[in-house]
CSV table of C-alpha atoms and ligand atoms in Angstrom, one decimal:
chain,number,residue,atom,x,y,z
A,1,MET,CA,-31.5,-3.2,-24.5
A,2,LYS,CA,-28.6,-4.6,-22.5
A,3,PRO,CA,-27.2,-2.4,-19.7
A,4,ARG,CA,-23.7,-0.8,-20.1
A,5,LEU,CA,-21.0,-1.8,-17.6
A,6,LEU,CA,-17.6,-0.4,-17.0
A,7,VAL,CA,-15.1,-3.2,-16.2
A,8,LEU,CA,-11.7,-2.1,-14.7
A,9,SER,CA,-9.0,-4.7,-14.3
A,10,LEU,CA,-6.2,-4.0,-11.8
A,11,GLY,CA,-4.5,-7.4,-11.8
A,12,GLY,CA,-4.5,-10.1,-9.1
A,13,THR,CA,-4.5,-13.9,-9.3
A,14,ILE,CA,-7.5,-13.8,-11.7
A,15,THR,CA,-5.1,-12.3,-14.3
A,16,MET,CA,-2.0,-14.4,-13.4
A,17,VAL,CA,-0.3,-16.9,-15.6
A,18,PRO,CA,3.2,-18.5,-15.2
A,19,GLY,CA,5.9,-15.9,-15.6
A,20,ALA,CA,9.5,-16.2,-16.9
A,21,ALA,CA,11.1,-16.0,-13.4
A,22,GLY,CA,8.9,-18.8,-12.0
A,23,GLY,CA,5.6,-18.6,-10.1
A,24,ILE,CA,2.5,-16.9,-11.5
A,25,THR,CA,2.4,-13.1,-12.1
A,26,PRO,CA,-0.2,-10.7,-13.4
A,27,GLY,CA,-0.3,-11.1,-17.2
A,28,LEU,CA,-3.8,-10.8,-18.6
A,29,GLY,CA,-5.9,-7.7,-19.1
A,30,ALA,CA,-9.7,-7.4,-19.2
A,31,ALA,CA,-9.9,-8.3,-22.9
A,32,GLU,CA,-8.2,-11.7,-22.3
A,33,LEU,CA,-10.3,-12.3,-19.3
A,34,PHE,CA,-13.5,-11.8,-21.3
A,35,ALA,CA,-12.3,-14.2,-23.9
A,36,ALA,CA,-12.7,-17.0,-21.3
A,37,VAL,CA,-16.3,-15.9,-20.6
A,38,PRO,CA,-18.4,-15.6,-23.8
A,39,ALA,CA,-21.6,-15.5,-21.7
A,40,LEU,CA,-20.6,-12.0,-20.6
A,41,ALA,CA,-21.8,-10.7,-24.0
A,42,GLU,CA,-25.3,-11.7,-23.1
A,43,VAL,CA,-25.3,-9.9,-19.8
A,44,ALA,CA,-24.2,-6.4,-20.8
A,45,GLU,CA,-22.4,-4.1,-23.2
A,46,ILE,CA,-19.0,-3.9,-21.7
A,47,GLU,CA,-16.5,-1.1,-21.7
A,48,ALA,CA,-13.3,-2.7,-20.5
A,49,VAL,CA,-10.1,-1.0,-19.3
A,50,SER,CA,-7.0,-2.4,-17.7
A,51,PRO,CA,-5.3,0.5,-15.9
A,52,LEU,CA,-3.1,-1.7,-13.8
A,53,ARG,CA,-1.6,-5.2,-13.9
A,54,VAL,CA,-0.3,-5.7,-10.4
A,55,ALA,CA,-0.6,-8.0,-7.4
A,56,SER,CA,-3.0,-6.4,-5.0
A,57,PRO,CA,-0.5,-5.9,-2.1
A,58,SER,CA,1.0,-3.3,-4.5
A,59,LEU,CA,-2.2,-1.3,-4.8
A,60,THR,CA,-2.3,2.1,-3.1
A,61,LEU,CA,-5.1,4.2,-1.8
A,62,ALA,CA,-4.3,6.7,-4.6
A,63,ASP,CA,-4.9,3.9,-7.2
A,64,LEU,CA,-8.3,3.3,-5.7
A,65,VAL,CA,-9.1,7.0,-5.6
A,66,ALA,CA,-8.4,7.1,-9.3
A,67,VAL,CA,-10.6,4.0,-9.9
A,68,ALA,CA,-13.4,5.8,-8.0
A,69,GLY,CA,-12.9,8.8,-10.3
A,70,ARG,CA,-13.2,6.7,-13.4
A,71,ILE,CA,-16.4,5.0,-12.1
A,72,ASP,CA,-17.9,8.4,-11.2
A,73,ALA,CA,-17.2,9.6,-14.8
A,74,ALA,CA,-18.7,6.5,-16.3
A,75,PHE,CA,-21.8,6.8,-14.1
A,76,ALA,CA,-22.2,10.4,-15.2
A,77,ALA,CA,-22.2,9.1,-18.8
A,78,ASP,CA,-25.0,6.6,-18.2
A,79,VAL,CA,-23.1,3.4,-17.4
A,80,ALA,CA,-25.4,1.2,-15.3
A,81,GLY,CA,-22.8,-0.5,-13.1
A,82,ALA,CA,-19.1,-1.1,-12.6
A,83,VAL,CA,-17.0,-4.2,-12.0
A,84,VAL,CA,-13.5,-3.9,-10.5
A,85,ILE,CA,-11.2,-6.9,-11.0
A,86,GLN,CA,-8.3,-7.2,-8.6
A,87,GLY,CA,-6.3,-9.4,-6.3
A,88,THR,CA,-8.0,-10.9,-3.3
A,89,ASP,CA,-5.3,-9.9,-0.7
A,90,THR,CA,-6.6,-6.4,-0.4
A,91,LEU,CA,-10.0,-6.8,-2.0
A,92,GLU,CA,-11.9,-6.0,1.2
A,93,GLU,CA,-10.0,-2.7,1.6
A,94,SER,CA,-10.6,-1.6,-2.0
A,95,ALA,CA,-14.3,-2.5,-1.7
A,96,PHE,CA,-14.7,-0.4,1.4
A,97,LEU,CA,-12.8,2.5,0.0
A,98,LEU,CA,-15.1,2.5,-3.1
A,99,ASP,CA,-18.1,2.2,-0.8
A,100,LEU,CA,-16.9,5.4,0.9
A,101,LEU,CA,-16.0,7.3,-2.3
A,102,VAL,CA,-18.6,6.4,-5.0
A,103,ALA,CA,-21.9,8.1,-4.3
A,104,GLY,CA,-25.2,7.2,-5.8
A,105,ASP,CA,-27.2,4.0,-6.3
A,106,ARG,CA,-25.4,2.2,-9.1
A,107,PRO,CA,-23.7,-1.0,-8.3
A,108,VAL,CA,-19.9,-1.2,-7.9
A,109,VAL,CA,-18.9,-4.9,-7.7
A,110,LEU,CA,-15.5,-6.2,-6.9
A,111,THR,CA,-14.2,-9.6,-7.8
A,112,GLY,CA,-11.1,-11.7,-8.2
A,113,ALA,CA,-10.0,-15.3,-8.0
A,114,MET,CA,-8.2,-17.6,-5.6
A,115,ARG,CA,-6.8,-19.8,-8.4
A,116,GLY,CA,-4.6,-18.6,-11.3
A,117,ALA,CA,-6.1,-18.2,-14.8
A,118,ASP,CA,-4.6,-21.5,-16.1
A,119,ALA,CA,-5.0,-23.5,-12.9
A,120,PRO,CA,-7.4,-26.5,-13.0
A,121,GLY,CA,-10.7,-25.4,-11.6
A,122,ALA,CA,-9.8,-21.7,-12.1
A,123,ASP,CA,-12.6,-19.7,-10.4
A,124,GLY,CA,-11.9,-16.4,-12.2
A,125,PRO,CA,-14.3,-16.9,-15.1
A,126,ALA,CA,-17.3,-17.9,-12.9
A,127,ASN,CA,-16.6,-15.0,-10.5
A,128,LEU,CA,-16.3,-12.5,-13.3
A,129,LEU,CA,-19.6,-13.6,-14.9
A,130,ALA,CA,-21.4,-13.5,-11.5
A,131,ALA,CA,-20.0,-10.1,-10.7
A,132,ALA,CA,-21.2,-8.7,-14.1
A,133,ARG,CA,-24.7,-10.2,-13.4
A,134,VAL,CA,-24.8,-8.4,-10.1
A,135,ALA,CA,-23.5,-5.1,-11.5
A,136,ALA,CA,-26.2,-5.2,-14.2
A,137,ALA,CA,-29.0,-6.1,-11.7
A,138,PRO,CA,-31.5,-3.4,-10.6
A,139,ALA,CA,-31.8,-5.3,-7.3
A,140,ALA,CA,-28.2,-4.6,-6.6
A,141,ARG,CA,-28.7,-0.8,-6.5
A,142,ALA,CA,-28.4,1.3,-3.4
A,143,LEU,CA,-26.4,-1.4,-1.5
A,144,GLY,CA,-23.0,0.4,-1.8
A,145,ALA,CA,-20.0,-1.5,-3.1
A,146,LEU,CA,-20.4,-5.3,-3.2
A,147,VAL,CA,-18.0,-8.2,-3.4
A,148,VAL,CA,-18.9,-11.2,-5.5
A,149,LEU,CA,-16.8,-14.4,-5.2
A,150,ASN,CA,-17.8,-18.1,-5.1
A,151,SER,CA,-21.4,-17.1,-6.0
A,152,ASP,CA,-21.8,-15.1,-2.7
A,153,ILE,CA,-22.7,-11.4,-2.7
A,154,HIS,CA,-21.2,-9.5,0.2
A,155,ALA,CA,-21.5,-5.9,1.5
A,156,ALA,CA,-18.2,-4.0,1.5
A,157,ARG,CA,-18.3,-3.1,5.1
A,158,PHE,CA,-18.7,-6.7,6.4
A,159,VAL,CA,-16.7,-8.8,4.0
A,160,GLN,CA,-13.3,-10.2,5.0
A,161,LYS,CA,-10.8,-12.5,3.3
A,162,SER,CA,-10.9,-15.4,5.7
A,163,HIS,CA,-8.8,-18.2,4.1
A,164,THR,CA,-5.5,-18.1,2.2
A,165,ALA,CA,-6.4,-20.7,-0.4
A,166,LEU,CA,-10.0,-21.8,-0.8
A,167,PRO,CA,-12.3,-20.4,-3.5
A,168,SER,CA,-14.8,-19.9,-0.6
A,169,ALA,CA,-12.3,-17.5,1.1
A,170,PHE,CA,-14.6,-14.5,1.4
A,171,LEU,CA,-17.0,-14.4,4.3
A,172,SER,CA,-19.0,-11.7,6.2
A,173,PRO,CA,-18.5,-13.1,9.7
A,174,LEU,CA,-20.7,-10.6,11.4
A,175,THR,CA,-23.8,-10.9,9.2
A,176,GLY,CA,-23.3,-13.5,6.4
A,177,PRO,CA,-23.6,-12.6,2.7
A,178,LEU,CA,-26.5,-10.4,1.4
A,179,GLY,CA,-27.3,-12.9,-1.2
A,180,ALA,CA,-26.0,-15.2,-3.9
A,181,VAL,CA,-26.0,-15.6,-7.7
A,182,ILE,CA,-28.2,-18.7,-8.3
A,183,GLU,CA,-29.3,-20.0,-11.7
A,184,GLY,CA,-27.5,-17.0,-13.2
A,185,GLU,CA,-29.7,-14.6,-11.2
A,186,PRO,CA,-28.6,-12.4,-8.3
A,187,ARG,CA,-30.9,-13.1,-5.3
A,188,PHE,CA,-30.8,-10.9,-2.3
A,189,TYR,CA,-31.9,-12.2,1.1
A,190,VAL,CA,-31.1,-9.2,3.1
A,191,ARG,CA,-30.4,-5.5,2.3
A,192,VAL,CA,-28.1,-3.0,4.0
A,193,GLU,CA,-28.6,0.7,4.3
A,194,ARG,CA,-26.1,2.9,2.7
A,195,ARG,CA,-23.8,4.9,4.9
A,196,PRO,CA,-22.4,8.4,4.1
A,197,THR,CA,-20.1,8.8,1.2
A,198,TYR,CA,-17.2,11.3,1.1
A,199,ALA,CA,-15.9,13.6,-1.6
A,200,LEU,CA,-12.1,14.0,-1.6
A,201,GLY,CA,-12.0,16.5,-4.5
A,202,ASP,CA,-8.3,17.0,-5.3
A,203,ALA,CA,-7.3,15.9,-1.8
A,204,GLU,CA,-5.6,12.6,-1.0
A,205,PRO,CA,-6.5,10.1,1.8
A,206,ALA,CA,-4.5,11.0,4.9
A,207,PRO,CA,-1.8,8.6,6.2
A,208,VAL,CA,-3.3,6.7,9.1
A,209,ALA,CA,-1.4,4.0,11.1
A,210,LEU,CA,-2.8,0.6,12.0
A,211,VAL,CA,-1.3,-1.1,15.0
A,212,ARG,CA,-2.3,-4.5,16.5
A,213,CYS,CA,-1.8,-5.1,20.2
A,214,PRO,CA,-0.2,-8.5,21.0
A,215,MET,CA,0.1,-9.9,24.5
A,216,GLY,CA,3.3,-8.9,26.4
A,217,ASP,CA,4.2,-6.1,24.0
A,218,ASP,CA,6.5,-3.5,25.6
A,219,THR,CA,4.8,-0.5,23.8
A,220,ARG,CA,7.9,0.7,21.9
A,221,LEU,CA,5.8,1.0,18.7
A,222,LEU,CA,3.2,3.0,20.4
A,223,GLN,CA,5.9,5.3,21.9
A,224,ALA,CA,7.2,6.0,18.4
A,225,LEU,CA,3.9,6.4,16.7
A,226,GLY,CA,3.3,10.1,17.4
A,227,GLY,CA,6.6,11.1,15.7
A,228,LEU,CA,6.1,9.3,12.4
A,229,GLY,CA,4.0,11.8,10.5
A,230,TYR,CA,0.7,10.0,10.6
A,231,ARG,CA,-2.5,12.1,10.8
A,232,GLY,CA,-4.4,9.5,12.7
A,233,ALA,CA,-4.1,6.0,14.1
A,234,VAL,CA,-6.2,2.9,14.5
A,235,ILE,CA,-5.4,0.5,17.4
A,236,GLU,CA,-6.5,-3.1,17.2
A,237,GLY,CA,-7.0,-3.9,20.8
A,238,MET,CA,-7.7,-7.3,22.4
A,239,GLY,CA,-11.2,-8.6,22.8
A,240,ALA,CA,-13.8,-6.0,23.0
A,241,GLY,CA,-11.1,-3.2,22.7
A,242,HIS,CA,-8.5,-3.6,25.5
A,243,VAL,CA,-4.8,-3.0,25.8
A,244,HIS,CA,-2.1,-3.5,28.5
A,245,HIS,CA,-2.5,-1.0,31.3
A,246,ASP,CA,0.9,0.6,30.4
A,247,ALA,CA,-0.3,1.3,26.9
A,248,ALA,CA,-3.4,3.2,28.0
A,249,PRO,CA,-1.7,6.5,29.0
A,250,LEU,CA,0.4,6.5,25.9
A,251,LEU,CA,-2.7,6.1,23.8
A,252,GLY,CA,-4.4,8.9,25.7
A,253,GLU,CA,-1.4,11.2,25.0
A,254,LEU,CA,-1.5,10.3,21.3
A,255,ALA,CA,-5.2,11.0,21.2
A,256,GLN,CA,-4.5,14.6,22.2
A,257,THR,CA,-2.4,15.0,19.0
A,258,MET,CA,-4.4,13.1,16.4
A,259,PRO,CA,-7.7,11.1,16.2
A,260,VAL,CA,-7.0,7.6,17.6
A,261,VAL,CA,-9.6,4.9,16.8
A,262,LEU,CA,-10.1,1.8,18.9
A,263,ALA,CA,-10.9,-1.4,16.9
A,264,SER,CA,-10.6,-5.0,17.9
A,265,ARG,CA,-8.1,-7.7,16.7
A,266,VAL,CA,-10.9,-10.3,17.1
A,267,MET,CA,-12.3,-11.6,13.8
A,268,THR,CA,-15.6,-9.8,14.2
A,269,GLY,CA,-18.0,-8.1,16.6
A,270,PRO,CA,-18.2,-4.5,17.7
A,271,VAL,CA,-15.8,-2.9,20.2
A,272,PHE,CA,-17.5,-2.3,23.6
A,273,THR,CA,-18.1,1.2,25.0
A,274,ARG,CA,-19.5,0.7,28.6
A,275,THR,CA,-18.7,-2.6,30.1
A,276,TYR,CA,-15.1,-2.9,31.4
A,277,GLY,CA,-13.7,-0.3,33.7
A,278,TYR,CA,-10.1,-1.5,34.4
A,279,PRO,CA,-6.9,0.4,33.2
A,280,GLY,CA,-6.5,-0.3,29.5
A,281,SER,CA,-10.2,-1.3,29.1
A,282,GLU,CA,-12.5,0.2,26.5
A,283,MET,CA,-14.1,2.6,29.0
A,284,ASP,CA,-10.7,3.8,30.1
A,285,LEU,CA,-9.5,4.3,26.5
A,286,LEU,CA,-12.6,6.1,25.4
A,287,GLN,CA,-12.4,8.4,28.5
A,288,ARG,CA,-8.8,9.1,27.4
A,289,GLY,CA,-10.1,10.4,24.0
A,290,LEU,CA,-10.1,7.3,21.7
A,291,ILE,CA,-12.9,6.8,19.3
A,292,ALA,CA,-14.8,3.5,19.1
A,293,ALA,CA,-14.6,1.8,15.7
A,294,GLY,CA,-18.0,0.2,16.2
A,295,GLN,CA,-18.5,-2.8,13.9
A,296,LEU,CA,-15.6,-1.9,11.5
A,297,SER,CA,-12.4,-4.1,11.4
A,298,GLY,CA,-9.1,-2.4,11.9
A,299,LEU,CA,-8.4,-2.4,8.2
A,300,LYS,CA,-11.7,-0.7,7.4
A,301,ALA,CA,-11.5,1.7,10.3
A,302,ARG,CA,-8.1,2.9,9.0
A,303,LEU,CA,-9.7,3.6,5.6
A,304,LEU,CA,-12.6,5.5,7.1
A,305,SER,CA,-10.3,7.7,9.2
A,306,SER,CA,-8.0,8.2,6.2
A,307,VAL,CA,-10.9,9.4,4.0
A,308,VAL,CA,-12.5,11.6,6.6
A,309,LEU,CA,-9.2,13.3,7.5
A,310,GLY,CA,-8.2,13.5,3.8
A,311,ALA,CA,-11.5,15.3,3.0
A,312,GLY,CA,-10.6,17.9,5.6
A,313,GLY,CA,-12.4,16.5,8.6
A,314,ASP,CA,-11.2,17.0,12.2
A,315,ARG,CA,-11.5,14.8,15.2
A,316,ALA,CA,-15.2,15.5,15.6
A,317,ALA,CA,-15.8,14.6,12.0
A,318,VAL,CA,-14.0,11.3,12.5
A,319,ALA,CA,-16.1,10.6,15.6
A,320,ALA,CA,-19.2,11.4,13.7
A,321,ALA,CA,-18.2,9.1,10.8
A,322,PHE,CA,-17.6,6.2,13.2
A,323,ALA,CA,-21.0,6.8,14.9
A,324,ALA,CA,-22.6,5.6,11.7
A,325,TYR,CA,-21.0,2.2,12.2
A,326,ALA,CA,-21.8,1.8,15.9
B,1,LIG,N1,-1.6,-12.2,-4.1
B,1,LIG,C1,-2.7,-12.1,-5.0
B,1,LIG,C2,-3.2,-10.7,-5.1
B,1,LIG,O1,-3.8,-10.2,-4.2
B,1,LIG,C3,-3.8,-13.0,-4.5
B,1,LIG,C4,-5.1,-13.0,-5.3
B,1,LIG,O2,-5.3,-12.3,-6.2
B,1,LIG,O3,-5.9,-13.8,-4.9
B,1,LIG,O4,-3.0,-10.1,-6.1
């Protein structure tokens, strides 16, 4: 018997065709996408829904919380896996959010496309078929949310959009992909351990600011940050987690009022915790009360903070959550 899959289409380039006002815009739903991929019928019995048709910069955390709820309900009704179709611009964030929110072993696979549905060499159909094959595969269980594009299979916590245009845009710079879909079969070369998941119940993810530190900044954004209503902040420092020495006391004061997480603006690699001792260094900032993001990018550190705080966690809970990614 074929496995049952839930496929949710949220929009993105994979659904885009030329619009009346020029340029491509989200137009297709899941049913139209399937029509381009008859082989999907051999992979699984598919329940398809198209709750949104938007470009992914317009997705919200609440949208993805709702998606997680639909996936939970489907898994309770014996669906074997889920595929989420969306734009690539925010795909790594959606993937990590679902990684944090959907408990259990069943695969949640996100995919999209770098080329519009009617572009020559459109990559959407191949990506959708590969994603469905991964979602239906017993070997894909217990790996958390996965991202499948260009035949590569990535873990949600490592994957990053790394090019604006190429079908090979998705990379996991820290580790490489977990595997690939080859000859129609998902093959896993390495496995990752699941990290804790979180139940939001009726609560919403908390608003958490993400601020990148550029050279020569005069700290005016950091000075304003405490008064903007955020419940937490993530600072993308330079290198292994460093800021201008004038920013350090400001961040220390902010960390007395909300959890402040120290990530890096560098493409990949963990923030340090015990190497540099100058004012504005990672040791200085951690002593002032910041929390190290570990291996998570700023984008993903923001989501973890947001979910833990939304679920009712305090500063200690945020610190404990990040310890799992050290
Ligand atoms: N701007 C598009 C989106 O994220 C890009 C894509 O889908 O690849 O919706």
